[in-house]
Amino acid sequence: MAILISGSGSNMVALADSMTGDHPARPCLVLANSADAGGLAKAAARGIPTAFVDHRPYKGDRAAFEVDLARVLDAARPDILCLAGFMRVLTGGFTARYQGRMLNIHPSLLPKYRGLDTHARALAAGDAEHGCTVHEVTAALDDGPILGQARVKVLPGDTPETLAARVLVQEHALYPAVLRRFAAGDRRVVRLP
Ligand code: GRF
């Protein structure tokens, strides 16, 4: 399975470190959209092949960027793709190419708060509960079939940063749990805690 990242790669590390023993999957590539993604070094330190396709030279031409992204991906022949803090919005053409085998983690209890700033929006709405979701990727942003959700209580005095930190801990438990099932062909929804 291939993992796509944009930043520090903490979810990538959680996924990679979970794929041991009788786990049905193994990482074959960590791919970033920038050479500066901190997760690349963490992947290399784990002996996982890494690559990057910098999106900036494409000046917003997503289709052209995705042609090169797919070329690098397909050379690694992944069965499953996991978006893990990958911050580029993908076109319908790209999501169709990997339909049914591409997952994403999103820091909210979908369908609530698609898009960005999910923690601040949950706090602004006065929600008592928040969390994260793993879903299949489709053409609609943050919208595909849900494969797992983890919930956290919103605490008095929470800020977007303190809430994000507690959600991230749940992300690192949820994504590996979903991947282990998904890689075994089991699409039953994982619910944490
Ligand atoms: C995570 O909260 C993830 O849900 C979101 O981006 C954040 C980045 O995490 N998409 P990571 O440390 O780069 O995996």
PDB file of C-alpha atoms and ligand atoms in Angstrom:
ATOM      1  CA  MET A   1       0.000   0.000   0.000  1.00  0.00           C
ATOM      2  CA  ALA A   2       1.121   3.559  -0.763  1.00  0.00           C
ATOM      3  CA  ILE A   3       0.753   6.484   1.654  1.00  0.00           C
ATOM      4  CA  LEU A   4       0.383  10.051   0.383  1.00  0.00           C
ATOM      5  CA  ILE A   5       1.443  12.858   2.724  1.00  0.00           C
ATOM      6  CA  SER A   6       1.979  16.622   2.715  1.00  0.00           C
ATOM      7  CA  GLY A   7       3.436  17.273   6.163  1.00  0.00           C
ATOM      8  CA  SER A   8       4.906  15.723   9.310  1.00  0.00           C
ATOM      9  CA  GLY A   9       3.430  12.322   8.561  1.00  0.00           C
ATOM     10  CA  SER A  10       2.285  11.279  12.043  1.00  0.00           C
ATOM     11  CA  ASN A  11      -0.591   9.266  10.536  1.00  0.00           C
ATOM     12  CA  MET A  12       1.823   7.727   8.024  1.00  0.00           C
ATOM     13  CA  VAL A  13       4.042   6.617  10.921  1.00  0.00           C
ATOM     14  CA  ALA A  14       1.046   5.118  12.759  1.00  0.00           C
ATOM     15  CA  LEU A  15       0.045   3.201   9.613  1.00  0.00           C
ATOM     16  CA  ALA A  16       3.571   2.054   8.757  1.00  0.00           C
ATOM     17  CA  ASP A  17       4.336   0.899  12.309  1.00  0.00           C
ATOM     18  CA  SER A  18       1.062  -1.070  12.433  1.00  0.00           C
ATOM     19  CA  MET A  19       1.871  -3.170   9.369  1.00  0.00           C
ATOM     20  CA  THR A  20       3.823  -5.981  11.018  1.00  0.00           C
ATOM     21  CA  GLY A  21       3.353  -9.692  11.684  1.00  0.00           C
ATOM     22  CA  ASP A  22       0.099 -11.063  10.273  1.00  0.00           C
ATOM     23  CA  HIS A  23      -1.045  -7.679   8.994  1.00  0.00           C
ATOM     24  CA  PRO A  24      -2.237  -8.263   5.378  1.00  0.00           C
ATOM     25  CA  ALA A  25      -0.531  -5.126   4.027  1.00  0.00           C
ATOM     26  CA  ARG A  26       2.963  -3.657   3.766  1.00  0.00           C
ATOM     27  CA  PRO A  27       3.998  -0.139   2.765  1.00  0.00           C
ATOM     28  CA  CYS A  28       5.557   0.051  -0.712  1.00  0.00           C
ATOM     29  CA  LEU A  29       5.823   3.856  -1.087  1.00  0.00           C
ATOM     30  CA  VAL A  30       5.449   7.125   0.797  1.00  0.00           C
ATOM     31  CA  LEU A  31       4.742   9.910  -1.689  1.00  0.00           C
ATOM     32  CA  ALA A  32       4.595  13.632  -0.886  1.00  0.00           C
ATOM     33  CA  ASN A  33       3.634  16.724  -2.849  1.00  0.00           C
ATOM     34  CA  SER A  34       6.725  18.544  -1.575  1.00  0.00           C
ATOM     35  CA  ALA A  35      10.364  17.678  -0.870  1.00  0.00           C
ATOM     36  CA  ASP A  36       9.952  19.497   2.461  1.00  0.00           C
ATOM     37  CA  ALA A  37       7.354  17.086   3.888  1.00  0.00           C
ATOM     38  CA  GLY A  38       8.795  16.040   7.255  1.00  0.00           C
ATOM     39  CA  GLY A  39       7.286  12.573   6.908  1.00  0.00           C
ATOM     40  CA  LEU A  40       9.629  11.600   4.061  1.00  0.00           C
ATOM     41  CA  ALA A  41      12.612  11.276   6.387  1.00  0.00           C
ATOM     42  CA  LYS A  42      10.518   9.262   8.892  1.00  0.00           C
ATOM     43  CA  ALA A  43       9.501   6.861   6.114  1.00  0.00           C
ATOM     44  CA  ALA A  44      13.070   6.532   4.835  1.00  0.00           C
ATOM     45  CA  ALA A  45      14.212   5.791   8.398  1.00  0.00           C
ATOM     46  CA  ARG A  46      11.763   2.858   8.349  1.00  0.00           C
ATOM     47  CA  GLY A  47      13.195   1.579   5.074  1.00  0.00           C
ATOM     48  CA  ILE A  48      10.112   2.571   3.068  1.00  0.00           C
ATOM     49  CA  PRO A  49      10.754   3.865  -0.492  1.00  0.00           C
ATOM     50  CA  THR A  50       9.920   7.549  -0.788  1.00  0.00           C
ATOM     51  CA  ALA A  51       9.248  10.045  -3.575  1.00  0.00           C
ATOM     52  CA  PHE A  52       7.773  13.477  -4.100  1.00  0.00           C
ATOM     53  CA  VAL A  53       6.022  15.332  -6.897  1.00  0.00           C
ATOM     54  CA  ASP A  54       6.097  19.051  -6.121  1.00  0.00           C
ATOM     55  CA  HIS A  55       2.678  20.500  -7.041  1.00  0.00           C
ATOM     56  CA  ARG A  56       3.913  24.101  -7.268  1.00  0.00           C
ATOM     57  CA  PRO A  57       5.533  24.047 -10.741  1.00  0.00           C
ATOM     58  CA  TYR A  58       2.160  22.975 -12.171  1.00  0.00           C
ATOM     59  CA  LYS A  59       0.735  26.379 -11.245  1.00  0.00           C
ATOM     60  CA  GLY A  60      -2.684  25.032 -10.373  1.00  0.00           C
ATOM     61  CA  ASP A  61      -2.943  22.603 -13.329  1.00  0.00           C
ATOM     62  CA  ARG A  62      -4.190  19.716 -11.200  1.00  0.00           C
ATOM     63  CA  ALA A  63      -4.645  17.303 -14.104  1.00  0.00           C
ATOM     64  CA  ALA A  64      -1.003  17.702 -15.164  1.00  0.00           C
ATOM     65  CA  PHE A  65       0.166  17.313 -11.561  1.00  0.00           C
ATOM     66  CA  GLU A  66      -1.918  14.166 -11.195  1.00  0.00           C
ATOM     67  CA  VAL A  67      -0.529  12.594 -14.379  1.00  0.00           C
ATOM     68  CA  ASP A  68       2.935  12.663 -12.788  1.00  0.00           C
ATOM     69  CA  LEU A  69       1.580  11.664  -9.365  1.00  0.00           C
ATOM     70  CA  ALA A  70      -0.127   8.611 -10.922  1.00  0.00           C
ATOM     71  CA  ARG A  71       3.007   7.710 -12.892  1.00  0.00           C
ATOM     72  CA  VAL A  72       5.085   7.559  -9.685  1.00  0.00           C
ATOM     73  CA  LEU A  73       2.306   5.723  -7.831  1.00  0.00           C
ATOM     74  CA  ASP A  74       1.668   3.121 -10.527  1.00  0.00           C
ATOM     75  CA  ALA A  75       5.392   2.334 -10.761  1.00  0.00           C
ATOM     76  CA  ALA A  76       5.120   1.102  -7.130  1.00  0.00           C
ATOM     77  CA  ARG A  77       2.014  -0.969  -8.005  1.00  0.00           C
ATOM     78  CA  PRO A  78       0.059  -0.354  -4.767  1.00  0.00           C
ATOM     79  CA  ASP A  79      -3.151  -2.293  -4.123  1.00  0.00           C
ATOM     80  CA  ILE A  80      -4.338   0.300  -1.622  1.00  0.00           C
ATOM     81  CA  LEU A  81      -3.668   4.053  -1.294  1.00  0.00           C
ATOM     82  CA  CYS A  82      -3.962   5.929   1.990  1.00  0.00           C
ATOM     83  CA  LEU A  83      -4.172   9.729   2.055  1.00  0.00           C
ATOM     84  CA  ALA A  84      -2.608  10.711   5.389  1.00  0.00           C
ATOM     85  CA  GLY A  85      -2.536  14.473   5.834  1.00  0.00           C
ATOM     86  CA  PHE A  86      -2.352  14.867   2.032  1.00  0.00           C
ATOM     87  CA  MET A  87      -3.575  18.409   1.465  1.00  0.00           C
ATOM     88  CA  ARG A  88      -4.108  18.533  -2.314  1.00  0.00           C
ATOM     89  CA  VAL A  89      -7.713  18.335  -3.553  1.00  0.00           C
ATOM     90  CA  LEU A  90      -7.874  15.555  -6.161  1.00  0.00           C
ATOM     91  CA  THR A  91      -9.900  15.672  -9.369  1.00  0.00           C
ATOM     92  CA  GLY A  92     -12.698  13.229 -10.198  1.00  0.00           C
ATOM     93  CA  GLY A  93     -10.474  11.699 -12.863  1.00  0.00           C
ATOM     94  CA  PHE A  94      -7.820  10.788 -10.293  1.00  0.00           C
ATOM     95  CA  THR A  95     -10.271   9.501  -7.681  1.00  0.00           C
ATOM     96  CA  ALA A  96     -11.998   7.371 -10.349  1.00  0.00           C
ATOM     97  CA  ARG A  97      -8.630   5.798 -11.271  1.00  0.00           C
ATOM     98  CA  TYR A  98      -8.225   4.434  -7.714  1.00  0.00           C
ATOM     99  CA  GLN A  99     -11.921   4.119  -6.834  1.00  0.00           C
ATOM    100  CA  GLY A 100     -12.627   1.587  -4.108  1.00  0.00           C
ATOM    101  CA  ARG A 101      -8.989   1.324  -2.965  1.00  0.00           C
ATOM    102  CA  MET A 102      -8.136   4.848  -1.814  1.00  0.00           C
ATOM    103  CA  LEU A 103      -8.791   5.919   1.810  1.00  0.00           C
ATOM    104  CA  ASN A 104      -8.525   9.257   3.601  1.00  0.00           C
ATOM    105  CA  ILE A 105      -8.534  10.406   7.213  1.00  0.00           C
ATOM    106  CA  HIS A 106     -10.408  13.604   8.033  1.00  0.00           C
ATOM    107  CA  PRO A 107     -10.374  15.360  11.443  1.00  0.00           C
ATOM    108  CA  SER A 108     -14.123  15.600  12.011  1.00  0.00           C
ATOM    109  CA  LEU A 109     -17.167  13.354  12.491  1.00  0.00           C
ATOM    110  CA  LEU A 110     -18.266  13.371   8.843  1.00  0.00           C
ATOM    111  CA  PRO A 111     -20.575  14.430   7.319  1.00  0.00           C
ATOM    112  CA  LYS A 112     -20.010  17.362   9.726  1.00  0.00           C
ATOM    113  CA  TYR A 113     -17.307  19.863   8.827  1.00  0.00           C
ATOM    114  CA  ARG A 114     -15.988  18.856   5.452  1.00  0.00           C
ATOM    115  CA  GLY A 115     -12.965  20.936   4.412  1.00  0.00           C
ATOM    116  CA  LEU A 116     -10.638  22.878   6.677  1.00  0.00           C
ATOM    117  CA  ASP A 117     -10.565  24.300  10.230  1.00  0.00           C
ATOM    118  CA  THR A 118     -12.708  21.487  11.588  1.00  0.00           C
ATOM    119  CA  HIS A 119     -11.679  21.926  15.235  1.00  0.00           C
ATOM    120  CA  ALA A 120     -12.443  25.662  15.321  1.00  0.00           C
ATOM    121  CA  ARG A 121     -15.791  25.037  13.601  1.00  0.00           C
ATOM    122  CA  ALA A 122     -16.792  22.336  16.113  1.00  0.00           C
ATOM    123  CA  LEU A 123     -15.909  24.663  18.987  1.00  0.00           C
ATOM    124  CA  ALA A 124     -17.745  27.606  17.397  1.00  0.00           C
ATOM    125  CA  ALA A 125     -20.849  25.416  17.040  1.00  0.00           C
ATOM    126  CA  GLY A 126     -20.644  24.453  20.716  1.00  0.00           C
ATOM    127  CA  ASP A 127     -20.455  20.727  19.927  1.00  0.00           C
ATOM    128  CA  ALA A 128     -20.149  18.376  22.936  1.00  0.00           C
ATOM    129  CA  GLU A 129     -18.434  15.755  20.802  1.00  0.00           C
ATOM    130  CA  HIS A 130     -15.924  15.816  17.960  1.00  0.00           C
ATOM    131  CA  GLY A 131     -13.543  13.338  16.374  1.00  0.00           C
ATOM    132  CA  CYS A 132     -12.183  11.924  13.137  1.00  0.00           C
ATOM    133  CA  THR A 133     -13.306   9.777  10.219  1.00  0.00           C
ATOM    134  CA  VAL A 134     -11.690   7.366   7.788  1.00  0.00           C
ATOM    135  CA  HIS A 135     -13.586   7.145   4.516  1.00  0.00           C
ATOM    136  CA  GLU A 136     -13.194   5.907   0.978  1.00  0.00           C
ATOM    137  CA  VAL A 137     -12.189   8.706  -1.391  1.00  0.00           C
ATOM    138  CA  THR A 138     -14.671   9.700  -4.085  1.00  0.00           C
ATOM    139  CA  ALA A 139     -14.909  12.725  -6.405  1.00  0.00           C
ATOM    140  CA  ALA A 140     -16.781  14.759  -3.745  1.00  0.00           C
ATOM    141  CA  LEU A 141     -14.423  16.205  -1.102  1.00  0.00           C
ATOM    142  CA  ASP A 142     -14.534  14.406   2.287  1.00  0.00           C
ATOM    143  CA  ASP A 143     -17.688  12.548   1.205  1.00  0.00           C
ATOM    144  CA  GLY A 144     -17.094   8.834   0.428  1.00  0.00           C
ATOM    145  CA  PRO A 145     -18.380   5.773   2.323  1.00  0.00           C
ATOM    146  CA  ILE A 146     -17.363   5.882   5.991  1.00  0.00           C
ATOM    147  CA  LEU A 147     -15.144   3.030   7.185  1.00  0.00           C
ATOM    148  CA  GLY A 148     -14.391   4.244  10.699  1.00  0.00           C
ATOM    149  CA  GLN A 149     -15.004   6.983  13.265  1.00  0.00           C
ATOM    150  CA  ALA A 150     -13.463   7.883  16.608  1.00  0.00           C
ATOM    151  CA  ARG A 151     -15.094  10.276  19.051  1.00  0.00           C
ATOM    152  CA  VAL A 152     -13.633  12.635  21.615  1.00  0.00           C
ATOM    153  CA  LYS A 153     -15.440  14.760  24.167  1.00  0.00           C
ATOM    154  CA  VAL A 154     -15.086  18.530  23.806  1.00  0.00           C
ATOM    155  CA  LEU A 155     -13.801  19.789  27.161  1.00  0.00           C
ATOM    156  CA  PRO A 156     -14.376  23.163  28.865  1.00  0.00           C
ATOM    157  CA  GLY A 157     -11.574  25.548  27.866  1.00  0.00           C
ATOM    158  CA  ASP A 158     -10.691  23.588  24.733  1.00  0.00           C
ATOM    159  CA  THR A 159      -8.967  25.536  21.972  1.00  0.00           C
ATOM    160  CA  PRO A 160      -8.628  24.343  18.370  1.00  0.00           C
ATOM    161  CA  GLU A 161      -5.072  23.293  19.275  1.00  0.00           C
ATOM    162  CA  THR A 162      -5.951  21.284  22.392  1.00  0.00           C
ATOM    163  CA  LEU A 163      -8.878  19.633  20.618  1.00  0.00           C
ATOM    164  CA  ALA A 164      -6.743  18.867  17.530  1.00  0.00           C
ATOM    165  CA  ALA A 165      -4.126  17.205  19.739  1.00  0.00           C
ATOM    166  CA  ARG A 166      -6.680  14.842  21.326  1.00  0.00           C
ATOM    167  CA  VAL A 167      -8.238  14.063  17.946  1.00  0.00           C
ATOM    168  CA  LEU A 168      -4.802  13.283  16.468  1.00  0.00           C
ATOM    169  CA  VAL A 169      -4.251  10.635  19.155  1.00  0.00           C
ATOM    170  CA  GLN A 170      -7.506   9.011  18.037  1.00  0.00           C
ATOM    171  CA  GLU A 171      -6.489   9.301  14.374  1.00  0.00           C
ATOM    172  CA  HIS A 172      -3.378   7.239  15.127  1.00  0.00           C
ATOM    173  CA  ALA A 173      -5.553   4.473  16.583  1.00  0.00           C
ATOM    174  CA  LEU A 174      -8.397   4.631  14.062  1.00  0.00           C
ATOM    175  CA  TYR A 175      -6.526   4.651  10.748  1.00  0.00           C
ATOM    176  CA  PRO A 176      -4.449   1.489  11.460  1.00  0.00           C
ATOM    177  CA  ALA A 177      -7.576  -0.297  12.752  1.00  0.00           C
ATOM    178  CA  VAL A 178      -9.503   0.546   9.581  1.00  0.00           C
ATOM    179  CA  LEU A 179      -6.603  -0.337   7.300  1.00  0.00           C
ATOM    180  CA  ARG A 180      -6.157  -3.765   8.899  1.00  0.00           C
ATOM    181  CA  ARG A 181      -9.832  -4.568   8.184  1.00  0.00           C
ATOM    182  CA  PHE A 182      -9.902  -2.960   4.746  1.00  0.00           C
ATOM    183  CA  ALA A 183      -6.756  -4.797   3.605  1.00  0.00           C
ATOM    184  CA  ALA A 184      -8.430  -8.068   4.646  1.00  0.00           C
ATOM    185  CA  GLY A 185     -11.498  -7.191   2.529  1.00  0.00           C
ATOM    186  CA  ASP A 186     -13.614  -6.391   5.629  1.00  0.00           C
ATOM    187  CA  ARG A 187     -15.583  -3.139   5.249  1.00  0.00           C
ATOM    188  CA  ARG A 188     -17.383  -3.240   8.600  1.00  0.00           C
ATOM    189  CA  VAL A 189     -17.211   0.219  10.168  1.00  0.00           C
ATOM    190  CA  VAL A 190     -14.696   0.633  13.010  1.00  0.00           C
ATOM    191  CA  ARG A 191     -16.023   2.723  15.913  1.00  0.00           C
ATOM    192  CA  LEU A 192     -13.727   4.021  18.656  1.00  0.00           C
ATOM    193  CA  PRO A 193     -13.739   4.167  21.588  1.00  0.00           C
TER     194      PRO A 193
HETATM  195  C1  GRF B   1      -4.333  15.313  10.517  1.00  0.00           C
HETATM  196  O1  GRF B   1      -5.167  15.861  11.497  1.00  0.00           O
HETATM  197  C2  GRF B   1      -5.187  14.781   9.399  1.00  0.00           C
HETATM  198  O2  GRF B   1      -6.471  14.349   9.791  1.00  0.00           O
HETATM  199  C3  GRF B   1      -5.323  15.982   8.552  1.00  0.00           C
HETATM  200  O3  GRF B   1      -4.043  16.579   8.564  1.00  0.00           O
HETATM  201  C4  GRF B   1      -3.466  16.354   9.841  1.00  0.00           C
HETATM  202  C5  GRF B   1      -2.026  16.003   9.526  1.00  0.00           C
HETATM  203  O4  GRF B   1      -1.543  14.958  10.130  1.00  0.00           O
HETATM  204  N1  GRF B   1      -5.758  15.679   7.192  1.00  0.00           N
HETATM  205  P1  GRF B   1      -0.118  14.234   9.877  1.00  0.00           P
HETATM  206  O5  GRF B   1       0.631  14.392  11.134  1.00  0.00           O
HETATM  207  O6  GRF B   1       0.574  14.913   8.723  1.00  0.00           O
HETATM  208  O7  GRF B   1      -0.461  12.819   9.561  1.00  0.00           O
END
